[in-house]
Amino acid sequence: MAAWKCGASVAGFDLHYPTPLLSRLVAQSGVQVLFVQSAAFADALPLPTGVQVVALEGPVHAGVSTLTAWLQAGAEASASSLVRPEDEAMVIFSSGTTGDPKPTTYRHEQLVFAIDAILQKFSDLRDDSRLLCWLPLANLFQRMVNLCGIVRGATTYLVADPRTVMARLPEVDPQVFIGVPRFFEKFHQGVVGADNGRRGVRAWTIDHAVRLAQHRAHAGRQGRPLPLHVAISCRLADRWVLRRIRRAFGRSLGYCISGSAPMPIWLIEWFDAVGVPILEAYGASENIVPIAINTIGCRKIGTVGRPLLPSSVAIAADGEIVVSGPGVAAAGNTLHTGDVGAFDEDGFLRVTGRKNDLLKSPNGRWIAPAEVEARLSKVPTVEYAVVFFARGAPLTAVVAVSNSRSNAPPTLESLRQFGHELSCALSDLPDYMQVKGVVVIPAHSITVAGGELTTNLKLRRNQIAARFAAELDMLRRTPNETAGKPAGQMALLITVAGWRVEQ
C-alpha cells in the first residue's frame, strides 16, 4: 500500500514456487526492489543484475539491506505524488495449470472496479466482520478480499502457516471463510475418516446425520412437513453431530466462498446438510473482477452464480465463456477464458470444463474430464484424480490415494477392492465415459515443488501426463474386454509401481 501511495507498481510472488521458476518470474516481471523475509531466502534465489534486495528481519550482509537502511539511503518519496487511475498498480501471475504462470498487469482504476463489484454482492461485510487470510497473498482473489475488508473496516487475521488454518478458525471465529476445493475435500475426509482409510461407526453416524439433514432440506423445498419421528431425529442429529462439525469453523460463520477450481456438487450438498453453506465463485487471473459468484440471497448449487457487473459474460458458438468489461487486462477489454459453460433459464452460469481438456470419444461424443474426475474423487482415500484420453484408446486415469504412506505397493486384494469402488463410482455413466485403466500412486507424491500442483492446489494436467506417460501407455495397449459383463461393470486395469491386476 505504501508503494501504491508513492506511485510504484507491486508484483506478488508465491514462495511455494520451485526456485528455478521463481527466479524466472522475478526476471520476467522486471522488479527493481525485492522484499524478502530474510537474507537467507534471497541467497538461495538467483536474481537478475540490478535488483535491490531488502530483508524485513534477521541479519543482513553485502548486497542485502534492512528496510530502515534502504529507506534512509534512498531518495524520499513524496506522499503527495499524484497517482492517476490509468497508472499500473500491480502484476498478478496466473496459476500456471498449462505451463509457467503468466504475468498480468492491472491499473489502479481496475482495482477500484473490482472492489466495488465485490462489495455490491456482499453488503453483509461490515466494520465488525472478521476474516481469515491463509491463501498466498500472491493469490488475486485473496488479495482483493483483503482490500475489500480494509475498505469496509473489517478485521483480517493473517495466518503465516496455511497448515495451521484449522487450529486458527475457532480462535478467529470468522463470519466469512475463503477457501479452495482442496481444503473442503480434506476437511470432509477428516470428518468421515476417509483420510486414513478407516470408515467405522463414527463415519456411519455422520453419514446418517447428513442424510437426515438432506431429507429435511428436500422436504422443505417441496413444502411438505416431516413425520414427527423424523423431525425429532433431525433435531437430535443436528444437536449431537452436525453442530459439532460446524464448530470447527467457529461459532459465527455465515458462509464459505470457494474458488480457483470446480467443486463437486455432492460435496457442496454435504456441507449444506452440515449447515456450512459454500458459495462457488468463478474468475480468471486475466480479469480482476470476479466473473460470477453465488451469494446467500442468490444461489444455485452446481453453478458459479450470476455474472458481476460491470462485466458482460457471453457464451460463444463453441461453448467458450467470453468476458468483456473494464476489469479485463487484455487489449479491447475482452477475454476468451478457455472455459466451456452455459447459462440456465435463471441466468446462472454453469462451467463444464476447459475447452482444451474436452475429449472426443471414438463414437464422436464429447467428454468433460471434470465430470468423471469428480466421481472418482468421491471414493474414500482418493485425493486426486486426473482423466486422460488418447485417440483410439479408452479413458485412463491417474489416481492418488491418501493411505499409501510408504514405497511398498498395495496388496493384490486391496487393489481389487479399490477397483470395485472406482467401478461403482462410475456405474451410472455411459460406456464411453468409463475409465478402463488406472495408475494408482501415493498422494504425497503429488506436490507443488514437483510441478504437479499449482500453488493454489490445482492439478497441472500436462505435467502429470508426462510423468506417468509410460504407465498410461501400457494400460492403453493392454486388451481390456468388457463383453459379457453386466451393465455398469467394467474390466478395470490397475498398475502400481509396475504391478497390474485385472478385476
Short mmCIF file of C-alpha atoms in Angstrom, two decimals:
data_model
loop_
_atom_site.label_atom_id
_atom_site.label_comp_id
_atom_site.label_asym_id
_atom_site.label_seq_id
_atom_site.Cartn_x
_atom_site.Cartn_y
_atom_site.Cartn_z
CA MET A 1 0.00 0.00 0.00
CA ALA A 2 2.94 2.33 0.68
CA ALA A 3 4.32 1.52 -2.76
CA TRP A 4 0.95 2.30 -4.36
CA LYS A 5 0.81 5.59 -2.49
CA CYS A 6 4.17 6.54 -3.99
CA GLY A 7 3.10 5.57 -7.49
CA ALA A 8 5.03 2.29 -7.69
CA SER A 9 3.67 -1.00 -9.05
CA VAL A 10 3.67 -4.17 -6.95
CA ALA A 11 4.23 -7.79 -8.04
CA GLY A 12 3.49 -10.66 -5.66
CA PHE A 13 5.40 -13.96 -5.74
CA ASP A 14 4.33 -17.22 -4.14
CA LEU A 15 7.18 -18.70 -2.11
CA HIS A 16 5.92 -22.23 -2.84
CA TYR A 17 7.12 -21.94 -6.43
CA PRO A 18 10.20 -24.07 -7.17
CA THR A 19 13.36 -21.92 -7.06
CA PRO A 20 14.10 -22.04 -10.84
CA LEU A 21 10.52 -20.97 -11.64
CA LEU A 22 10.55 -18.22 -9.01
CA SER A 23 13.79 -16.87 -10.42
CA ARG A 24 12.31 -16.76 -13.94
CA LEU A 25 9.19 -14.93 -12.74
CA VAL A 26 11.24 -12.31 -10.88
CA ALA A 27 13.23 -11.69 -14.07
CA GLN A 28 10.09 -11.53 -16.27
CA SER A 29 8.34 -9.03 -14.04
CA GLY A 30 11.24 -6.58 -14.18
CA VAL A 31 11.17 -5.79 -10.45
CA GLN A 32 13.71 -3.26 -9.19
CA VAL A 33 13.32 -3.95 -5.46
CA LEU A 34 12.62 -7.36 -3.96
CA PHE A 35 11.35 -7.52 -0.37
CA VAL A 36 12.09 -10.84 1.34
CA GLN A 37 11.52 -12.18 4.85
CA SER A 38 15.23 -12.84 5.42
CA ALA A 39 18.54 -12.57 3.61
CA ALA A 40 18.86 -16.38 3.60
CA PHE A 41 15.94 -16.65 1.21
CA ALA A 42 17.50 -14.20 -1.25
CA ASP A 43 20.83 -16.06 -1.08
CA ALA A 44 19.17 -19.21 -2.43
CA LEU A 45 17.46 -17.37 -5.30
CA PRO A 46 19.38 -16.47 -8.48
CA LEU A 47 18.42 -12.87 -9.23
CA PRO A 48 18.90 -10.62 -12.27
CA THR A 49 21.60 -7.98 -12.09
CA GLY A 50 20.48 -4.68 -10.61
CA VAL A 51 17.71 -5.98 -8.32
CA GLN A 52 17.90 -4.44 -4.84
CA VAL A 53 17.11 -6.90 -2.04
CA VAL A 54 15.54 -5.69 1.21
CA ALA A 55 15.20 -8.10 4.14
CA LEU A 56 12.40 -7.46 6.64
CA GLU A 57 14.05 -9.32 9.52
CA GLY A 58 17.26 -11.00 10.68
CA PRO A 59 20.92 -10.25 9.92
CA VAL A 60 21.93 -8.95 6.52
CA HIS A 61 25.14 -8.88 4.52
CA ALA A 62 26.60 -7.17 1.47
CA GLY A 63 24.04 -7.00 -1.30
CA VAL A 64 21.07 -7.12 1.10
CA SER A 65 19.69 -4.12 3.01
CA THR A 66 17.44 -3.81 6.02
CA LEU A 67 14.22 -1.89 5.44
CA THR A 68 15.41 1.01 7.63
CA ALA A 69 18.77 1.28 5.89
CA TRP A 70 17.19 1.08 2.46
CA LEU A 71 14.74 3.88 3.28
CA GLN A 72 17.47 6.08 4.72
CA ALA A 73 19.75 5.57 1.73
CA GLY A 74 17.10 6.18 -0.92
CA ALA A 75 15.53 9.37 -2.15
CA GLU A 76 12.47 10.41 -0.22
CA ALA A 77 9.23 9.57 -1.94
CA SER A 78 6.63 12.29 -1.85
CA ALA A 79 3.42 11.20 -0.17
CA SER A 80 1.64 13.78 -2.32
CA SER A 81 2.76 12.16 -5.59
CA LEU A 82 -0.18 12.08 -7.95
CA VAL A 83 -1.27 8.54 -8.81
CA ARG A 84 -3.55 8.51 -11.83
CA PRO A 85 -6.34 5.94 -12.31
CA GLU A 86 -4.69 4.69 -15.51
CA ASP A 87 -1.31 4.06 -13.81
CA GLU A 88 -0.07 0.50 -13.38
CA ALA A 89 -0.81 -0.81 -9.87
CA MET A 90 0.14 -4.49 -9.70
CA VAL A 91 1.24 -7.58 -11.54
CA ILE A 92 -0.58 -10.86 -10.92
CA PHE A 93 0.62 -14.27 -12.10
CA SER A 94 -1.81 -16.91 -13.37
CA SER A 95 -1.95 -20.27 -11.59
CA GLY A 96 0.09 -21.97 -14.31
CA THR A 97 -2.02 -25.09 -14.93
CA THR A 98 -0.76 -25.38 -18.53
CA GLY A 99 2.81 -24.09 -18.12
CA ASP A 100 4.70 -21.31 -16.38
CA PRO A 101 2.47 -18.72 -14.64
CA LYS A 102 1.84 -15.76 -16.93
CA PRO A 103 2.03 -12.13 -15.72
CA THR A 104 -0.99 -9.85 -15.96
CA THR A 105 -0.84 -6.11 -15.25
CA TYR A 106 -3.68 -4.13 -13.68
CA ARG A 107 -4.30 -0.40 -13.30
CA HIS A 108 -5.45 1.47 -10.18
CA GLU A 109 -8.88 2.08 -11.67
CA GLN A 110 -9.31 -1.66 -12.22
CA LEU A 111 -8.63 -2.35 -8.54
CA VAL A 112 -11.42 0.10 -7.69
CA PHE A 113 -13.80 -1.56 -10.19
CA ALA A 114 -13.15 -4.96 -8.60
CA ILE A 115 -13.58 -3.79 -5.01
CA ASP A 116 -16.85 -2.04 -5.84
CA ALA A 117 -18.19 -5.10 -7.70
CA ILE A 118 -17.38 -7.49 -4.83
CA LEU A 119 -18.79 -5.21 -2.12
CA GLN A 120 -22.03 -4.73 -4.03
CA LYS A 121 -22.52 -8.51 -3.89
CA PHE A 122 -21.50 -8.81 -0.23
CA SER A 123 -23.15 -5.95 1.58
CA ASP A 124 -23.05 -8.03 4.78
CA LEU A 125 -19.29 -7.40 5.07
CA ARG A 126 -19.14 -4.73 7.78
CA ASP A 127 -16.68 -2.99 10.08
CA ASP A 128 -17.28 -5.62 12.80
CA SER A 129 -16.66 -8.56 10.45
CA ARG A 130 -13.71 -10.91 10.94
CA LEU A 131 -11.86 -12.51 8.03
CA LEU A 132 -9.11 -15.11 7.93
CA CYS A 133 -6.38 -14.75 5.31
CA TRP A 134 -4.50 -18.00 4.74
CA LEU A 135 -4.18 -18.30 0.97
CA PRO A 136 -0.98 -16.86 -0.53
CA LEU A 137 -1.01 -13.06 -0.75
CA ALA A 138 0.05 -13.50 -4.38
CA ASN A 139 -3.40 -15.05 -5.00
CA LEU A 140 -5.57 -12.48 -6.80
CA PHE A 141 -8.87 -13.31 -5.08
CA GLN A 142 -7.33 -13.39 -1.60
CA ARG A 143 -5.68 -10.02 -2.22
CA MET A 144 -8.95 -8.47 -3.43
CA VAL A 145 -10.84 -9.87 -0.41
CA ASN A 146 -8.21 -8.30 1.87
CA LEU A 147 -8.65 -4.93 0.15
CA CYS A 148 -12.43 -5.22 0.46
CA GLY A 149 -12.01 -5.87 4.18
CA ILE A 150 -9.87 -2.73 4.52
CA VAL A 151 -12.43 -0.61 2.63
CA ARG A 152 -15.23 -1.82 4.93
CA GLY A 153 -13.11 -1.62 8.08
CA ALA A 154 -13.29 -5.35 8.78
CA THR A 155 -10.61 -7.14 10.82
CA THR A 156 -8.39 -9.54 8.87
CA TYR A 157 -6.24 -12.16 10.61
CA LEU A 158 -3.24 -13.39 8.61
CA VAL A 159 -2.09 -16.99 9.12
CA ALA A 160 1.63 -17.43 8.44
CA ASP A 161 1.47 -21.23 8.04
CA PRO A 162 -1.53 -22.47 6.00
CA ARG A 163 -1.20 -25.89 7.62
CA THR A 164 -2.43 -24.38 10.90
CA VAL A 165 -5.60 -22.84 9.47
CA MET A 166 -7.94 -25.39 11.11
CA ALA A 167 -6.45 -24.62 14.53
CA ARG A 168 -6.94 -20.89 13.95
CA LEU A 169 -10.54 -21.00 12.73
CA PRO A 170 -12.22 -21.35 16.18
CA GLU A 171 -9.83 -18.73 17.59
CA VAL A 172 -10.59 -16.13 14.89
CA ASP A 173 -14.28 -17.11 14.63
CA PRO A 174 -14.78 -15.55 11.16
CA GLN A 175 -18.15 -14.65 9.65
CA VAL A 176 -16.83 -15.46 6.16
CA PHE A 177 -14.20 -18.03 5.24
CA ILE A 178 -12.41 -18.08 1.87
CA GLY A 179 -11.14 -21.48 0.71
CA VAL A 180 -10.32 -23.68 -2.26
CA PRO A 181 -11.98 -27.02 -3.12
CA ARG A 182 -8.97 -28.99 -1.90
CA PHE A 183 -9.39 -27.56 1.60
CA PHE A 184 -13.04 -28.57 1.77
CA GLU A 185 -12.28 -32.04 0.37
CA LYS A 186 -9.62 -32.58 3.05
CA PHE A 187 -11.99 -31.34 5.75
CA HIS A 188 -14.67 -33.79 4.60
CA GLN A 189 -12.19 -36.67 4.51
CA GLY A 190 -11.00 -35.83 8.00
CA VAL A 191 -14.55 -35.75 9.37
CA VAL A 192 -15.67 -39.07 7.87
CA GLY A 193 -12.33 -40.81 8.42
CA ALA A 194 -11.53 -41.26 4.73
CA ASP A 195 -8.13 -39.61 5.04
CA ASN A 196 -6.75 -42.62 6.89
CA GLY A 197 -8.70 -45.27 5.03
CA ARG A 198 -10.92 -46.14 8.03
CA ARG A 199 -14.68 -45.69 7.99
CA GLY A 200 -16.21 -47.14 11.14
CA VAL A 201 -19.10 -46.34 13.47
CA ARG A 202 -18.18 -42.65 13.58
CA ALA A 203 -18.37 -42.36 9.80
CA TRP A 204 -21.71 -44.21 9.76
CA THR A 205 -23.13 -41.87 12.41
CA ILE A 206 -22.06 -38.78 10.48
CA ASP A 207 -23.40 -40.17 7.19
CA HIS A 208 -26.73 -40.95 8.85
CA ALA A 209 -26.96 -37.46 10.35
CA VAL A 210 -26.15 -35.85 6.99
CA ARG A 211 -28.77 -37.99 5.21
CA LEU A 212 -31.38 -36.90 7.74
CA ALA A 213 -30.47 -33.25 7.19
CA GLN A 214 -30.65 -33.68 3.40
CA HIS A 215 -34.05 -35.35 3.75
CA ARG A 216 -35.27 -32.42 5.83
CA ALA A 217 -33.99 -29.91 3.27
CA HIS A 218 -35.62 -31.81 0.41
CA ALA A 219 -38.96 -31.88 2.25
CA GLY A 220 -38.68 -28.16 2.93
CA ARG A 221 -38.12 -27.39 -0.77
CA GLN A 222 -41.25 -29.41 -1.61
CA GLY A 223 -43.27 -27.67 1.09
CA ARG A 224 -44.27 -30.87 2.89
CA PRO A 225 -43.94 -31.47 6.65
CA LEU A 226 -41.76 -34.19 8.10
CA PRO A 227 -43.25 -37.02 10.14
CA LEU A 228 -42.83 -36.31 13.86
CA HIS A 229 -40.30 -39.08 14.49
CA VAL A 230 -38.17 -37.93 11.52
CA ALA A 231 -38.30 -34.30 12.69
CA ILE A 232 -37.13 -35.35 16.16
CA SER A 233 -34.32 -37.45 14.66
CA CYS A 234 -33.21 -34.48 12.56
CA ARG A 235 -33.14 -32.23 15.61
CA LEU A 236 -31.07 -34.73 17.59
CA ALA A 237 -28.71 -35.28 14.66
CA ASP A 238 -28.11 -31.55 14.40
CA ARG A 239 -27.53 -31.12 18.13
CA TRP A 240 -25.22 -34.06 18.70
CA VAL A 241 -23.43 -34.46 15.37
CA LEU A 242 -23.76 -31.64 12.85
CA ARG A 243 -23.33 -28.76 15.29
CA ARG A 244 -20.02 -30.22 16.45
CA ILE A 245 -18.78 -30.31 12.85
CA ARG A 246 -19.81 -26.68 12.32
CA ARG A 247 -17.93 -25.61 15.44
CA ALA A 248 -14.66 -26.42 13.66
CA PHE A 249 -15.26 -23.17 11.72
CA GLY A 250 -16.11 -21.19 14.86
CA ARG A 251 -19.48 -20.03 16.16
CA SER A 252 -20.14 -17.06 13.89
CA LEU A 253 -19.65 -18.47 10.38
CA GLY A 254 -22.33 -17.39 7.93
CA TYR A 255 -20.91 -19.00 4.79
CA CYS A 256 -17.76 -20.03 2.95
CA ILE A 257 -16.64 -18.94 -0.52
CA SER A 258 -14.80 -21.38 -2.77
CA GLY A 259 -12.94 -20.57 -5.96
CA SER A 260 -9.92 -21.44 -8.15
CA ALA A 261 -11.33 -24.82 -9.27
CA PRO A 262 -14.68 -26.63 -9.62
CA MET A 263 -16.17 -28.21 -6.53
CA PRO A 264 -18.16 -31.48 -6.74
CA ILE A 265 -21.89 -30.95 -6.27
CA TRP A 266 -22.15 -33.82 -3.79
CA LEU A 267 -19.55 -32.12 -1.58
CA ILE A 268 -21.38 -28.78 -1.60
CA GLU A 269 -24.59 -30.64 -0.69
CA TRP A 270 -22.76 -32.43 2.14
CA PHE A 271 -21.60 -29.11 3.63
CA ASP A 272 -25.07 -27.66 3.11
CA ALA A 273 -26.57 -30.50 5.12
CA VAL A 274 -23.99 -29.95 7.87
CA GLY A 275 -25.03 -26.28 7.96
CA VAL A 276 -21.97 -24.72 6.30
CA PRO A 277 -23.13 -23.10 3.04
CA ILE A 278 -20.40 -22.91 0.39
CA LEU A 279 -20.78 -20.27 -2.31
CA GLU A 280 -18.90 -21.10 -5.50
CA ALA A 281 -17.23 -18.24 -7.33
CA TYR A 282 -15.61 -18.14 -10.75
CA GLY A 283 -12.86 -15.91 -12.01
CA ALA A 284 -9.71 -15.71 -14.09
CA SER A 285 -6.30 -14.19 -13.45
CA GLU A 286 -6.77 -12.09 -16.60
CA ASN A 287 -9.90 -10.39 -15.21
CA ILE A 288 -9.56 -8.66 -11.85
CA VAL A 289 -13.35 -8.55 -11.38
CA PRO A 290 -14.77 -11.99 -10.43
CA ILE A 291 -16.70 -13.27 -13.44
CA ALA A 292 -19.60 -14.80 -11.50
CA ILE A 293 -20.42 -15.62 -7.90
CA ASN A 294 -23.16 -17.10 -5.76
CA THR A 295 -24.45 -15.22 -2.73
CA ILE A 296 -26.64 -16.29 0.17
CA GLY A 297 -29.60 -14.44 -1.31
CA CYS A 298 -28.95 -15.51 -4.92
CA ARG A 299 -27.57 -19.01 -5.16
CA LYS A 300 -27.92 -22.22 -7.14
CA ILE A 301 -25.83 -25.30 -6.32
CA GLY A 302 -24.00 -26.67 -9.33
CA THR A 303 -23.44 -23.21 -10.81
CA VAL A 304 -20.89 -20.47 -10.17
CA GLY A 305 -23.65 -17.89 -9.76
CA ARG A 306 -24.66 -14.90 -11.84
CA PRO A 307 -22.17 -12.53 -13.52
CA LEU A 308 -20.90 -9.50 -11.64
CA LEU A 309 -21.35 -6.02 -13.04
CA PRO A 310 -19.73 -4.20 -14.75
CA SER A 311 -18.63 -7.31 -16.65
CA SER A 312 -20.58 -8.79 -19.54
CA VAL A 313 -20.47 -12.59 -19.98
CA ALA A 314 -21.44 -14.41 -23.18
CA ILE A 315 -21.22 -17.97 -24.49
CA ALA A 316 -19.52 -18.35 -27.88
CA ALA A 317 -20.78 -20.70 -30.59
CA ASP A 318 -18.36 -23.41 -29.46
CA GLY A 319 -19.44 -23.06 -25.83
CA GLU A 320 -16.47 -20.96 -24.66
CA ILE A 321 -17.14 -18.38 -21.94
CA VAL A 322 -16.22 -14.88 -23.16
CA VAL A 323 -15.99 -11.93 -20.75
CA SER A 324 -15.78 -8.23 -21.55
CA GLY A 325 -15.57 -5.25 -19.23
CA PRO A 326 -13.25 -2.78 -17.50
CA GLY A 327 -11.68 -5.47 -15.31
CA VAL A 328 -10.22 -7.41 -18.25
CA ALA A 329 -6.49 -6.87 -18.72
CA ALA A 330 -6.39 -7.80 -22.42
CA ALA A 331 -6.49 -5.23 -25.19
CA GLY A 332 -10.06 -4.47 -26.14
CA ASN A 333 -11.27 -5.49 -22.66
CA THR A 334 -12.39 -8.91 -23.96
CA LEU A 335 -11.23 -12.23 -22.52
CA HIS A 336 -11.69 -15.66 -24.09
CA THR A 337 -11.46 -17.69 -20.90
CA GLY A 338 -10.77 -21.11 -22.41
CA ASP A 339 -13.56 -22.48 -20.19
CA VAL A 340 -16.73 -24.05 -21.55
CA GLY A 341 -20.10 -23.38 -19.98
CA ALA A 342 -23.73 -22.34 -20.36
CA PHE A 343 -26.41 -20.21 -18.72
CA ASP A 344 -29.50 -21.87 -17.29
CA GLU A 345 -33.02 -20.47 -17.54
CA ASP A 346 -32.49 -18.32 -14.42
CA GLY A 347 -29.27 -16.71 -15.62
CA PHE A 348 -26.90 -18.79 -13.50
CA LEU A 349 -23.62 -19.75 -15.13
CA ARG A 350 -22.52 -23.38 -15.19
CA VAL A 351 -18.86 -24.14 -16.04
CA THR A 352 -18.48 -27.62 -17.52
CA GLY A 353 -14.72 -27.77 -18.13
CA ARG A 354 -11.74 -26.43 -20.00
CA LYS A 355 -12.06 -26.07 -23.77
CA ASN A 356 -8.68 -27.72 -24.35
CA ASP A 357 -9.49 -30.55 -21.93
CA LEU A 358 -12.63 -31.75 -23.74
CA LEU A 359 -12.16 -35.27 -25.07
CA LYS A 360 -13.90 -36.72 -28.11
CA SER A 361 -14.71 -40.42 -27.84
CA PRO A 362 -14.44 -42.78 -30.86
CA ASN A 363 -18.22 -42.51 -31.39
CA GLY A 364 -17.98 -38.72 -31.66
CA ARG A 365 -19.28 -37.81 -28.20
CA TRP A 366 -17.62 -35.04 -26.21
CA ILE A 367 -16.45 -35.88 -22.69
CA ALA A 368 -15.68 -33.34 -19.94
CA PRO A 369 -12.98 -34.97 -17.76
CA ALA A 370 -14.07 -32.93 -14.74
CA GLU A 371 -17.33 -34.88 -14.51
CA VAL A 372 -15.55 -38.24 -14.44
CA GLU A 373 -12.85 -36.94 -12.09
CA ALA A 374 -15.47 -35.71 -9.63
CA ARG A 375 -16.97 -39.24 -9.48
CA LEU A 376 -13.58 -40.84 -8.87
CA SER A 377 -12.69 -38.28 -6.20
CA LYS A 378 -15.76 -39.28 -4.20
CA VAL A 379 -14.22 -42.70 -3.49
CA PRO A 380 -12.76 -42.77 0.06
CA THR A 381 -8.95 -42.38 0.14
CA VAL A 382 -8.87 -40.75 -3.36
CA GLU A 383 -7.25 -37.33 -3.05
CA TYR A 384 -6.64 -36.55 -6.72
CA ALA A 385 -7.98 -37.99 -9.97
CA VAL A 386 -6.93 -36.94 -13.46
CA VAL A 387 -8.53 -38.48 -16.55
CA PHE A 388 -6.75 -38.82 -19.91
CA PHE A 389 -7.72 -39.91 -23.41
CA ALA A 390 -5.66 -40.95 -26.42
CA ARG A 391 -7.09 -41.36 -29.92
CA GLY A 392 -8.33 -44.90 -30.47
CA ALA A 393 -7.89 -45.85 -26.79
CA PRO A 394 -10.28 -45.91 -23.79
CA LEU A 395 -10.18 -43.43 -20.94
CA THR A 396 -7.38 -43.83 -18.42
CA ALA A 397 -6.71 -42.02 -15.15
CA VAL A 398 -4.02 -41.25 -12.61
CA VAL A 399 -5.48 -41.63 -9.11
CA ALA A 400 -3.62 -40.52 -5.98
CA VAL A 401 -4.65 -42.24 -2.75
CA SER A 402 -4.13 -40.94 0.77
CA ASN A 403 -3.48 -44.24 2.56
CA SER A 404 -0.28 -45.11 0.71
CA ARG A 405 2.41 -43.89 3.09
CA SER A 406 5.36 -45.99 2.03
CA ASN A 407 7.11 -47.12 -1.12
CA ALA A 408 5.59 -50.60 -0.81
CA PRO A 409 2.70 -51.08 -3.29
CA PRO A 410 -0.78 -52.04 -2.05
CA THR A 411 -1.67 -55.70 -1.76
CA LEU A 412 -3.42 -57.51 -4.59
CA GLU A 413 -6.59 -57.83 -2.53
CA SER A 414 -6.70 -54.14 -1.66
CA LEU A 415 -6.27 -53.29 -5.35
CA ARG A 416 -9.25 -55.48 -6.24
CA GLN A 417 -11.37 -53.78 -3.58
CA PHE A 418 -10.22 -50.34 -4.71
CA GLY A 419 -11.03 -51.20 -8.33
CA HIS A 420 -14.52 -52.26 -7.29
CA GLU A 421 -15.08 -48.92 -5.51
CA LEU A 422 -13.92 -46.99 -8.58
CA SER A 423 -16.23 -49.05 -10.81
CA CYS A 424 -19.19 -48.36 -8.53
CA ALA A 425 -18.46 -44.63 -8.58
CA LEU A 426 -18.76 -44.61 -12.39
CA SER A 427 -21.50 -47.23 -12.70
CA ASP A 428 -24.26 -44.84 -13.84
CA LEU A 429 -22.14 -43.23 -16.58
CA PRO A 430 -22.41 -44.41 -20.21
CA ASP A 431 -19.73 -46.77 -21.53
CA TYR A 432 -17.85 -44.06 -23.45
CA MET A 433 -17.28 -42.23 -20.13
CA GLN A 434 -15.98 -45.31 -18.31
CA VAL A 435 -12.35 -45.37 -17.19
CA LYS A 436 -10.74 -48.64 -18.26
CA GLY A 437 -7.23 -48.19 -16.82
CA VAL A 438 -5.93 -46.57 -13.63
CA VAL A 439 -2.43 -45.66 -12.42
CA VAL A 440 -2.52 -45.68 -8.61
CA ILE A 441 0.04 -43.51 -6.83
CA PRO A 442 0.53 -42.23 -3.26
CA ALA A 443 -0.97 -38.76 -2.75
CA HIS A 444 2.20 -37.42 -1.14
CA SER A 445 3.99 -37.79 -4.48
CA ILE A 446 1.81 -35.01 -5.99
CA THR A 447 3.35 -31.72 -4.85
CA VAL A 448 3.82 -28.07 -5.75
CA ALA A 449 7.59 -28.48 -5.69
CA GLY A 450 7.37 -31.42 -8.08
CA GLY A 451 5.36 -29.35 -10.54
CA GLU A 452 2.15 -31.43 -10.44
CA LEU A 453 0.19 -28.82 -8.44
CA THR A 454 -0.15 -25.07 -8.74
CA THR A 455 0.29 -23.02 -5.59
CA ASN A 456 -3.50 -22.78 -5.19
CA LEU A 457 -3.65 -26.60 -5.39
CA LYS A 458 -4.95 -27.01 -8.92
CA LEU A 459 -3.70 -30.03 -10.85
CA ARG A 460 -1.32 -29.45 -13.76
CA ARG A 461 -2.65 -31.99 -16.23
CA ASN A 462 0.22 -31.83 -18.73
CA GLN A 463 2.89 -32.41 -16.09
CA ILE A 464 1.04 -35.40 -14.64
CA ALA A 465 0.54 -36.89 -18.12
CA ALA A 466 4.27 -36.55 -18.86
CA ARG A 467 5.35 -38.02 -15.54
CA PHE A 468 3.19 -41.14 -15.89
CA ALA A 469 3.30 -41.45 -19.68
CA ALA A 470 4.86 -44.93 -19.63
CA GLU A 471 2.24 -46.37 -17.24
CA LEU A 472 -0.66 -44.78 -19.12
CA ASP A 473 0.65 -46.06 -22.45
CA MET A 474 0.98 -49.57 -21.03
CA LEU A 475 -2.64 -49.52 -19.89
CA ARG A 476 -3.85 -48.31 -23.29
CA ARG A 477 -2.00 -51.14 -25.09
CA THR A 478 -3.37 -53.84 -22.77
CA PRO A 479 -6.51 -55.65 -24.05
CA ASN A 480 -9.48 -54.77 -21.86
CA GLU A 481 -12.66 -56.53 -22.93
CA THR A 482 -16.00 -55.78 -21.28
CA ALA A 483 -18.14 -58.06 -23.43
CA GLY A 484 -20.43 -60.30 -21.44
CA LYS A 485 -20.23 -58.23 -18.27
CA PRO A 486 -23.46 -56.91 -16.68
CA ALA A 487 -24.36 -53.28 -17.31
CA GLY A 488 -22.43 -50.90 -15.10
CA GLN A 489 -19.45 -53.23 -14.71
CA MET A 490 -16.15 -52.92 -16.50
CA ALA A 491 -12.80 -54.59 -16.77
CA LEU A 492 -10.57 -52.21 -14.83
CA LEU A 493 -6.80 -52.45 -15.22
CA ILE A 494 -4.74 -51.06 -12.36
CA THR A 495 -1.00 -50.52 -12.31
CA VAL A 496 1.02 -49.65 -9.23
CA ALA A 497 4.80 -49.39 -9.48
CA GLY A 498 4.81 -51.87 -12.34
CA TRP A 499 2.09 -54.11 -10.89
CA ARG A 500 -1.06 -54.86 -12.86
CA VAL A 501 -4.25 -56.62 -11.84
CA GLU A 502 -7.48 -57.16 -13.78
CA GLN A 503 -10.76 -57.07 -11.88
#
